[in-house]
Amino acid sequence: GHWLETNMGIAPNADNKPDLLGFEQKKNSNKITWGDWSASAYLFSKQKKRDKVHMTTPAMKRGDFIRTFGTPNPKKDGRFSWSGKCFPKYGEHWNNCGQRLLFDASDNLRIEYSFKEDQRDYKGGFPDFIKNQPIVIAFWERSKLEDHVNNKFNQNGFYLLKKNEEGIYTNICFGPPIQFDTFKAHLKSGAAILDSGIYEGNARNYSPFRSGNRSWKELVTEEY
């Protein structure tokens, strides 16, 4: 990605804006990222952030959050992470760890936890305040997600750089401007996922939203 940016004359940056001439640059791969967009608030966020989104349950320390809602990875010496199978896919269904991901009536994106729906045998030791009813453990305001999508994709659109069979970049594909409703539809249909990577020992809230190669190709309108 950085090599391509350099060769396209794009200076490395973390700006939430299009890469070049109002277009967002993407390279062809199995999973293509919309953006790494942390939640407006998590259960471990500071009081001010939780108050802003009306998250009324008590806060948890970040490490306790990961050990409560995440699962251990035996390949990483039992290190807990909130990723993989424990992290919810979009829909009404509760996963085995009692979590689900949904838009609410105002198009805010929420991750909810239900102690009742949690199938893990060690859940009895969890804090009492999460046992009574489903609670919100992460919350993305619509305005935050809409700004991210509009700033990156709703200027002139995007272009996708493709390699040939020898691994040489030979094609450029263009897609139109993308608005929040398109992003939302991709998430609801499962064409886009929230691919969380939050884990113990790292303070970064890895929260990349991604779609598969096929979904991006369906958005392409021109190829050269």
Tab-separated table of C-alpha atoms in Angstrom:
chain	number	residue	atom	x	y	z
A	1	GLY	CA	0.000	0.000	0.000
A	2	HIS	CA	2.749	2.487	0.938
A	3	TRP	CA	4.761	1.517	-2.162
A	4	LEU	CA	1.736	2.240	-4.348
A	5	GLU	CA	1.076	5.549	-2.621
A	6	THR	CA	4.667	6.634	-3.196
A	7	ASN	CA	4.532	5.695	-6.876
A	8	MET	CA	1.231	7.517	-7.304
A	9	GLY	CA	2.751	10.635	-5.735
A	10	ILE	CA	0.803	10.377	-2.473
A	11	ALA	CA	2.624	11.419	0.696
A	12	PRO	CA	2.101	8.987	3.625
A	13	ASN	CA	-0.678	10.315	5.850
A	14	ALA	CA	-3.411	9.331	8.248
A	15	ASP	CA	-5.848	11.980	7.027
A	16	ASN	CA	-9.504	11.103	6.687
A	17	LYS	CA	-9.770	12.485	3.168
A	18	PRO	CA	-9.333	11.173	-0.396
A	19	ASP	CA	-5.804	10.179	-1.390
A	20	LEU	CA	-5.498	11.868	-4.790
A	21	LEU	CA	-7.507	14.466	-6.734
A	22	GLY	CA	-10.637	13.707	-4.717
A	23	PHE	CA	-10.343	9.923	-5.266
A	24	GLU	CA	-9.657	7.323	-2.577
A	25	GLN	CA	-6.973	4.854	-3.689
A	26	LYS	CA	-7.370	1.116	-3.133
A	27	LYS	CA	-5.313	-1.850	-4.265
A	28	ASN	CA	-6.881	-5.078	-5.443
A	29	SER	CA	-6.757	-7.747	-2.691
A	30	ASN	CA	-8.987	-10.350	-1.056
A	31	LYS	CA	-10.147	-7.862	1.580
A	32	ILE	CA	-10.208	-4.120	0.909
A	33	THR	CA	-10.582	-1.692	3.804
A	34	TRP	CA	-13.112	1.119	3.969
A	35	GLY	CA	-11.302	2.590	6.958
A	36	ASP	CA	-10.056	1.849	10.465
A	37	TRP	CA	-12.755	3.648	12.428
A	38	SER	CA	-12.835	3.293	16.213
A	39	ALA	CA	-16.143	3.527	18.035
A	40	SER	CA	-17.477	6.777	19.426
A	41	ALA	CA	-17.403	5.023	22.796
A	42	TYR	CA	-16.619	1.629	24.274
A	43	LEU	CA	-17.505	0.363	27.719
A	44	PHE	CA	-13.906	1.179	28.673
A	45	SER	CA	-14.030	4.753	27.299
A	46	LYS	CA	-13.803	7.787	29.541
A	47	GLN	CA	-16.988	9.039	31.158
A	48	LYS	CA	-17.303	12.022	28.811
A	49	LYS	CA	-17.369	9.811	25.709
A	50	ARG	CA	-19.805	7.335	27.257
A	51	ASP	CA	-22.108	10.136	28.426
A	52	LYS	CA	-22.177	11.599	24.914
A	53	VAL	CA	-23.750	8.442	23.502
A	54	HIS	CA	-25.913	7.767	26.580
A	55	MET	CA	-23.976	4.685	27.639
A	56	THR	CA	-25.252	4.536	31.226
A	57	THR	CA	-23.684	1.296	32.463
A	58	PRO	CA	-20.536	1.498	34.624
A	59	ALA	CA	-17.182	1.630	32.882
A	60	MET	CA	-14.721	-1.264	32.727
A	61	LYS	CA	-10.973	-1.138	32.520
A	62	ARG	CA	-9.789	-1.891	28.995
A	63	GLY	CA	-8.024	-5.090	30.052
A	64	ASP	CA	-11.118	-6.329	31.897
A	65	PHE	CA	-13.238	-5.515	28.829
A	66	ILE	CA	-11.024	-7.640	26.565
A	67	ARG	CA	-11.031	-10.564	29.035
A	68	THR	CA	-14.817	-10.346	29.460
A	69	PHE	CA	-15.956	-9.963	25.875
A	70	GLY	CA	-12.934	-11.461	24.114
A	71	THR	CA	-11.509	-14.975	24.066
A	72	PRO	CA	-8.021	-16.445	24.583
A	73	ASN	CA	-5.808	-17.485	21.686
A	74	PRO	CA	-3.846	-20.671	22.440
A	75	LYS	CA	-1.443	-19.823	19.594
A	76	LYS	CA	-0.555	-16.587	21.429
A	77	ASP	CA	0.053	-18.106	24.896
A	78	GLY	CA	-3.581	-17.565	25.873
A	79	ARG	CA	-3.574	-13.852	25.039
A	80	PHE	CA	-7.135	-12.488	24.983
A	81	SER	CA	-8.460	-10.545	22.021
A	82	TRP	CA	-11.811	-9.117	20.992
A	83	SER	CA	-11.613	-10.485	17.474
A	84	GLY	CA	-12.361	-13.533	15.392
A	85	LYS	CA	-15.181	-15.872	16.442
A	86	CYS	CA	-16.131	-13.942	19.588
A	87	PHE	CA	-16.695	-10.745	17.605
A	88	PRO	CA	-20.235	-10.407	16.209
A	89	LYS	CA	-21.296	-10.327	12.581
A	90	TYR	CA	-24.154	-8.035	11.599
A	91	GLY	CA	-27.666	-9.200	12.441
A	92	GLU	CA	-30.264	-9.950	15.108
A	93	HIS	CA	-28.640	-13.285	16.009
A	94	TRP	CA	-26.581	-13.430	19.210
A	95	ASN	CA	-23.257	-15.218	18.772
A	96	ASN	CA	-21.895	-17.800	21.243
A	97	CYS	CA	-20.313	-15.032	23.307
A	98	GLY	CA	-23.655	-13.231	23.667
A	99	GLN	CA	-22.895	-10.397	21.261
A	100	ARG	CA	-24.528	-8.886	18.195
A	101	LEU	CA	-23.966	-5.911	15.877
A	102	LEU	CA	-26.894	-3.779	14.699
A	103	PHE	CA	-27.926	-0.342	13.481
A	104	ASP	CA	-30.500	1.279	15.736
A	105	ALA	CA	-33.492	3.350	14.570
A	106	SER	CA	-31.254	6.420	14.199
A	107	ASP	CA	-28.611	4.528	12.181
A	108	ASN	CA	-26.110	4.471	15.013
A	109	LEU	CA	-24.129	1.222	14.982
A	110	ARG	CA	-24.156	-0.696	18.265
A	111	ILE	CA	-22.585	-3.836	19.671
A	112	GLU	CA	-24.799	-5.332	22.361
A	113	TYR	CA	-24.047	-7.999	24.950
A	114	SER	CA	-26.554	-10.378	26.559
A	115	PHE	CA	-25.413	-12.431	29.552
A	116	LYS	CA	-28.367	-14.759	28.972
A	117	GLU	CA	-27.233	-15.518	25.400
A	118	ASP	CA	-23.561	-15.994	26.333
A	119	GLN	CA	-22.730	-19.702	26.004
A	120	ARG	CA	-19.282	-19.613	27.653
A	121	ASP	CA	-19.028	-21.745	30.786
A	122	TYR	CA	-16.916	-19.229	32.737
A	123	LYS	CA	-19.307	-16.277	32.429
A	124	GLY	CA	-20.433	-16.634	36.063
A	125	GLY	CA	-17.427	-14.645	37.219
A	126	PHE	CA	-18.348	-11.591	35.156
A	127	PRO	CA	-19.363	-8.290	36.854
A	128	ASP	CA	-22.953	-8.216	38.103
A	129	PHE	CA	-23.899	-5.071	36.158
A	130	ILE	CA	-23.634	-6.915	32.804
A	131	LYS	CA	-25.816	-9.834	33.921
A	132	ASN	CA	-29.233	-8.207	34.215
A	133	GLN	CA	-30.130	-7.224	30.650
A	134	PRO	CA	-28.565	-6.656	27.223
A	135	ILE	CA	-26.167	-3.723	27.370
A	136	VAL	CA	-24.352	-1.662	24.740
A	137	ILE	CA	-20.610	-2.299	24.862
A	138	ALA	CA	-19.548	-0.286	21.777
A	139	PHE	CA	-21.290	2.516	19.895
A	140	TRP	CA	-20.557	4.258	16.572
A	141	GLU	CA	-22.607	7.420	16.066
A	142	ARG	CA	-24.123	7.720	12.596
A	143	SER	CA	-22.591	11.183	12.258
A	144	LYS	CA	-19.115	9.750	12.891
A	145	LEU	CA	-19.461	6.951	10.337
A	146	GLU	CA	-21.136	9.247	7.819
A	147	ASP	CA	-18.297	11.764	8.092
A	148	HIS	CA	-15.717	9.014	7.582
A	149	VAL	CA	-17.474	7.668	4.482
A	150	ASN	CA	-18.173	11.099	2.988
A	151	ASN	CA	-14.680	12.420	3.617
A	152	LYS	CA	-12.973	9.445	1.968
A	153	PHE	CA	-15.386	8.248	-0.704
A	154	ASN	CA	-18.008	10.911	-1.447
A	155	GLN	CA	-15.826	13.402	-3.286
A	156	ASN	CA	-14.953	12.009	-6.738
A	157	GLY	CA	-15.248	8.358	-5.741
A	158	PHE	CA	-12.437	5.797	-5.688
A	159	TYR	CA	-10.024	3.955	-7.932
A	160	LEU	CA	-8.772	0.398	-7.612
A	161	LEU	CA	-5.329	-0.658	-8.869
A	162	LYS	CA	-5.074	-4.204	-10.278
A	163	LYS	CA	-2.148	-6.509	-11.076
A	164	ASN	CA	-1.778	-8.889	-13.980
A	165	GLU	CA	-0.819	-12.560	-13.579
A	166	GLU	CA	2.872	-11.603	-13.310
A	167	GLY	CA	2.220	-9.306	-10.354
A	168	ILE	CA	2.615	-6.071	-12.311
A	169	TYR	CA	0.089	-3.268	-11.849
A	170	THR	CA	-1.518	-2.799	-15.262
A	171	ASN	CA	-5.139	-1.689	-14.718
A	172	ILE	CA	-6.952	1.109	-12.953
A	173	CYS	CA	-10.670	0.840	-12.149
A	174	PHE	CA	-12.889	3.751	-11.139
A	175	GLY	CA	-16.000	3.781	-8.999
A	176	PRO	CA	-18.488	6.590	-8.273
A	177	PRO	CA	-18.825	8.636	-5.077
A	178	ILE	CA	-20.099	6.523	-2.193
A	179	GLN	CA	-22.482	7.780	0.470
A	180	PHE	CA	-23.286	6.472	3.940
A	181	ASP	CA	-26.395	4.580	2.794
A	182	THR	CA	-24.288	2.439	0.433
A	183	PHE	CA	-21.823	1.652	3.220
A	184	LYS	CA	-24.710	0.825	5.563
A	185	ALA	CA	-26.296	-1.489	2.979
A	186	HIS	CA	-23.000	-3.349	2.537
A	187	LEU	CA	-22.698	-3.847	6.298
A	188	LYS	CA	-26.289	-5.040	6.691
A	189	SER	CA	-26.000	-7.501	3.812
A	190	GLY	CA	-22.725	-8.963	5.067
A	191	ALA	CA	-20.791	-7.622	2.059
A	192	ALA	CA	-18.861	-5.482	4.558
A	193	ILE	CA	-17.695	-6.568	8.003
A	194	LEU	CA	-16.216	-4.930	11.069
A	195	ASP	CA	-12.967	-6.874	11.448
A	196	SER	CA	-11.989	-6.021	15.038
A	197	GLY	CA	-8.434	-6.683	16.199
A	198	ILE	CA	-8.369	-5.369	19.769
A	199	TYR	CA	-6.049	-7.427	21.957
A	200	GLU	CA	-4.191	-7.417	25.271
A	201	GLY	CA	-0.893	-5.569	25.362
A	202	ASN	CA	-1.745	-3.099	22.597
A	203	ALA	CA	-3.559	0.168	23.265
A	204	ARG	CA	-4.777	0.641	19.699
A	205	ASN	CA	-8.455	0.012	18.999
A	206	TYR	CA	-8.090	-1.826	15.700
A	207	SER	CA	-11.517	-1.413	14.085
A	208	PRO	CA	-11.183	-1.802	10.305
A	209	PHE	CA	-14.335	-2.047	8.215
A	210	ARG	CA	-13.667	-4.267	5.174
A	211	SER	CA	-15.376	-5.692	2.117
A	212	GLY	CA	-14.319	-8.546	-0.108
A	213	ASN	CA	-12.823	-8.061	-3.538
A	214	ARG	CA	-16.074	-9.002	-5.280
A	215	SER	CA	-18.070	-6.299	-3.480
A	216	TRP	CA	-15.649	-3.591	-4.576
A	217	LYS	CA	-15.648	-4.881	-8.157
A	218	GLU	CA	-19.439	-4.527	-8.194
A	219	LEU	CA	-18.995	-0.829	-7.417
A	220	VAL	CA	-16.570	-0.302	-10.321
A	221	THR	CA	-17.995	1.529	-13.359
A	222	GLU	CA	-14.898	2.044	-15.536
A	223	GLU	CA	-11.664	0.133	-16.147
A	224	TYR	CA	-8.534	1.110	-18.095
